[in-house]
Amino acid sequence: QKEVEQDPGPLSVPEGAIVSLNCTYSNSAFQYFMWYRQYSRKGPELLMYTYSSGNKEDGRFTAQVDKSSKYISLFIRDSQPSDSATYLCAMIIQGAQKLVFGQGTRLTINP
Amino acid sequence: DSGVTQTPKHLITATGQRVTLRCSPRSGDLSVYWYQQSLDQGLQFLIQYYNGEERAKGNILERFSAQQFPDLHSELNLSSLELGDSALYFCASSPHPREKLFFGSGTQLSVL
């Protein structure tokens, strides 16, 4: 079983829809949670960084962490075609060096 | 632009050969990470350096090695290349381990 599970998709939604992307993890020692966006053939770029359970909002993006369920989510409101990319969740254990990534979910927003 | 520079952008080579990938981290970042990304394996952590010292190792093959130099740039050496080594290799940097990672644009390696 992988430490971090993420549905690879692909996920296709119409422009303006609310998108929900999710990851589950097995190790309760994970403390820091991130979402990266990766456009085709480019390096991942950091979107959201959270530590505690609860919600964190940044513009159209909301990251949600539920440590009791070992479940994290990224919501995208008013989705745009420019949001079409692969979204990777990532997490790290406090005191550890290694960031563990999910498989990534390929998202397409259709105009 | 993340500030992390990787060269070359593309590399085509033959099986059995050896190549070197280079990474310059963001100014001031002491940690450098190497990741391999292939279609079926996703983003796999290879190795991490902090201020010249190896800090963590992931699924890095014995045929692969890396180092971080005093000026903080890093090189990933891949030898006895096999077809399965074809992938995107990313370098990332951060000011300190466990802080946010900033990724370069990657080196696309094709082994023919």
PDB file of N, CA and C in Angstrom, chain A residues 7 13-14 17 26 35 40 42-43 53-55 59 65 68-69 72 74 84 86 91 97 99 102 105 110:
ATOM      1  N   ASP A   7      -6.195   9.610  -6.566  1.00  0.00           N
ATOM      2  CA  ASP A   7      -6.796   9.123  -7.803  1.00  0.00           C
ATOM      3  C   ASP A   7      -6.175   9.879  -8.982  1.00  0.00           C
ATOM      4  N   VAL A  13     -14.077  18.707 -16.147  1.00  0.00           N
ATOM      5  CA  VAL A  13     -15.256  19.437 -15.673  1.00  0.00           C
ATOM      6  C   VAL A  13     -15.447  20.680 -16.523  1.00  0.00           C
ATOM      7  N   PRO A  14     -16.673  21.238 -16.551  1.00  0.00           N
ATOM      8  CA  PRO A  14     -16.911  22.456 -17.335  1.00  0.00           C
ATOM      9  C   PRO A  14     -16.394  23.676 -16.590  1.00  0.00           C
ATOM     10  N   ALA A  17     -17.157  25.305 -12.791  1.00  0.00           N
ATOM     11  CA  ALA A  17     -17.523  24.285 -11.799  1.00  0.00           C
ATOM     12  C   ALA A  17     -16.599  24.355 -10.590  1.00  0.00           C
ATOM     13  N   SER A  26      -1.741   7.036   4.962  1.00  0.00           N
ATOM     14  CA  SER A  26      -1.816   5.964   5.952  1.00  0.00           C
ATOM     15  C   SER A  26      -1.014   6.262   7.222  1.00  0.00           C
ATOM     16  N   TRP A  35      -0.150  21.193  -1.608  1.00  0.00           N
ATOM     17  CA  TRP A  35      -0.679  20.911  -2.938  1.00  0.00           C
ATOM     18  C   TRP A  35       0.194  21.627  -3.958  1.00  0.00           C
ATOM     19  N   SER A  40       1.914  20.661 -18.034  1.00  0.00           N
ATOM     20  CA  SER A  40       2.586  19.643 -18.830  1.00  0.00           C
ATOM     21  C   SER A  40       4.034  20.008 -19.115  1.00  0.00           C
ATOM     22  N   LYS A  42       6.389  20.779 -17.217  1.00  0.00           N
ATOM     23  CA  LYS A  42       6.981  21.794 -16.354  1.00  0.00           C
ATOM     24  C   LYS A  42       7.194  21.228 -14.955  1.00  0.00           C
ATOM     25  N   GLY A  43       7.958  21.953 -14.136  1.00  0.00           N
ATOM     26  CA  GLY A  43       8.150  21.538 -12.754  1.00  0.00           C
ATOM     27  C   GLY A  43       6.929  21.862 -11.913  1.00  0.00           C
ATOM     28  N   SER A  53      -5.218  20.744  11.064  1.00  0.00           N
ATOM     29  CA  SER A  53      -6.519  20.349  10.536  1.00  0.00           C
ATOM     30  C   SER A  53      -7.374  21.589  10.345  1.00  0.00           C
ATOM     31  N   GLY A  54      -8.271  21.532   9.369  1.00  0.00           N
ATOM     32  CA  GLY A  54      -9.137  22.671   9.087  1.00  0.00           C
ATOM     33  C   GLY A  54      -8.950  23.153   7.674  1.00  0.00           C
ATOM     34  N   ASN A  55      -9.441  24.345   7.420  1.00  0.00           N
ATOM     35  CA  ASN A  55      -9.412  24.921   6.076  1.00  0.00           C
ATOM     36  C   ASN A  55      -8.429  26.075   5.979  1.00  0.00           C
ATOM     37  N   GLY A  59      -7.552  32.830  -2.394  1.00  0.00           N
ATOM     38  CA  GLY A  59      -8.240  33.147  -3.642  1.00  0.00           C
ATOM     39  C   GLY A  59      -9.300  32.113  -3.947  1.00  0.00           C
ATOM     40  N   VAL A  65      -7.762  19.915   5.562  1.00  0.00           N
ATOM     41  CA  VAL A  65      -7.040  18.794   6.161  1.00  0.00           C
ATOM     42  C   VAL A  65      -7.895  18.204   7.275  1.00  0.00           C
ATOM     43  N   SER A  68      -7.906  13.374  11.502  1.00  0.00           N
ATOM     44  CA  SER A  68      -8.549  12.220  12.141  1.00  0.00           C
ATOM     45  C   SER A  68      -8.925  11.162  11.113  1.00  0.00           C
ATOM     46  N   SER A  69      -9.249  11.625   9.900  1.00  0.00           N
ATOM     47  CA  SER A  69      -9.605  10.700   8.818  1.00  0.00           C
ATOM     48  C   SER A  69      -8.441  10.438   7.887  1.00  0.00           C
ATOM     49  N   ILE A  72      -6.986  14.690   2.906  1.00  0.00           N
ATOM     50  CA  ILE A  72      -6.831  16.092   2.575  1.00  0.00           C
ATOM     51  C   ILE A  72      -7.511  16.375   1.241  1.00  0.00           C
ATOM     52  N   LEU A  74      -8.360  19.568  -1.895  1.00  0.00           N
ATOM     53  CA  LEU A  74      -8.154  20.876  -2.504  1.00  0.00           C
ATOM     54  C   LEU A  74      -9.405  21.191  -3.297  1.00  0.00           C
ATOM     55  N   SER A  84      -6.330  23.887 -15.850  1.00  0.00           N
ATOM     56  CA  SER A  84      -6.064  22.546 -16.381  1.00  0.00           C
ATOM     57  C   SER A  84      -4.596  22.196 -16.166  1.00  0.00           C
ATOM     58  N   THR A  86      -1.965  18.988 -13.787  1.00  0.00           N
ATOM     59  CA  THR A  86      -1.948  17.872 -12.841  1.00  0.00           C
ATOM     60  C   THR A  86      -1.733  18.436 -11.442  1.00  0.00           C
ATOM     61  N   MET A  91       3.131  15.506   1.345  1.00  0.00           N
ATOM     62  CA  MET A  91       3.124  15.610   2.791  1.00  0.00           C
ATOM     63  C   MET A  91       4.457  15.160   3.371  1.00  0.00           C
ATOM     64  N   GLN A  97      13.041  14.335   6.383  1.00  0.00           N
ATOM     65  CA  GLN A  97      13.584  15.142   5.296  1.00  0.00           C
ATOM     66  C   GLN A  97      12.791  14.977   4.009  1.00  0.00           C
ATOM     67  N   LEU A  99       9.825  14.598   1.349  1.00  0.00           N
ATOM     68  CA  LEU A  99       8.455  14.968   1.001  1.00  0.00           C
ATOM     69  C   LEU A  99       7.880  13.832   0.165  1.00  0.00           C
ATOM     70  N   GLY A 102       1.685  12.292  -3.770  1.00  0.00           N
ATOM     71  CA  GLY A 102       0.679  11.432  -4.356  1.00  0.00           C
ATOM     72  C   GLY A 102       0.964  11.272  -5.836  1.00  0.00           C
ATOM     73  N   THR A 105      -3.393  14.074  -9.865  1.00  0.00           N
ATOM     74  CA  THR A 105      -4.671  13.968 -10.576  1.00  0.00           C
ATOM     75  C   THR A 105      -4.639  14.916 -11.756  1.00  0.00           C
ATOM     76  N   ASN A 110     -13.017  22.400 -19.167  1.00  0.00           N
ATOM     77  CA  ASN A 110     -13.494  22.606 -20.540  1.00  0.00           C
ATOM     78  C   ASN A 110     -14.231  23.933 -20.679  1.00  0.00           C
TER      79      ASN A 110
END
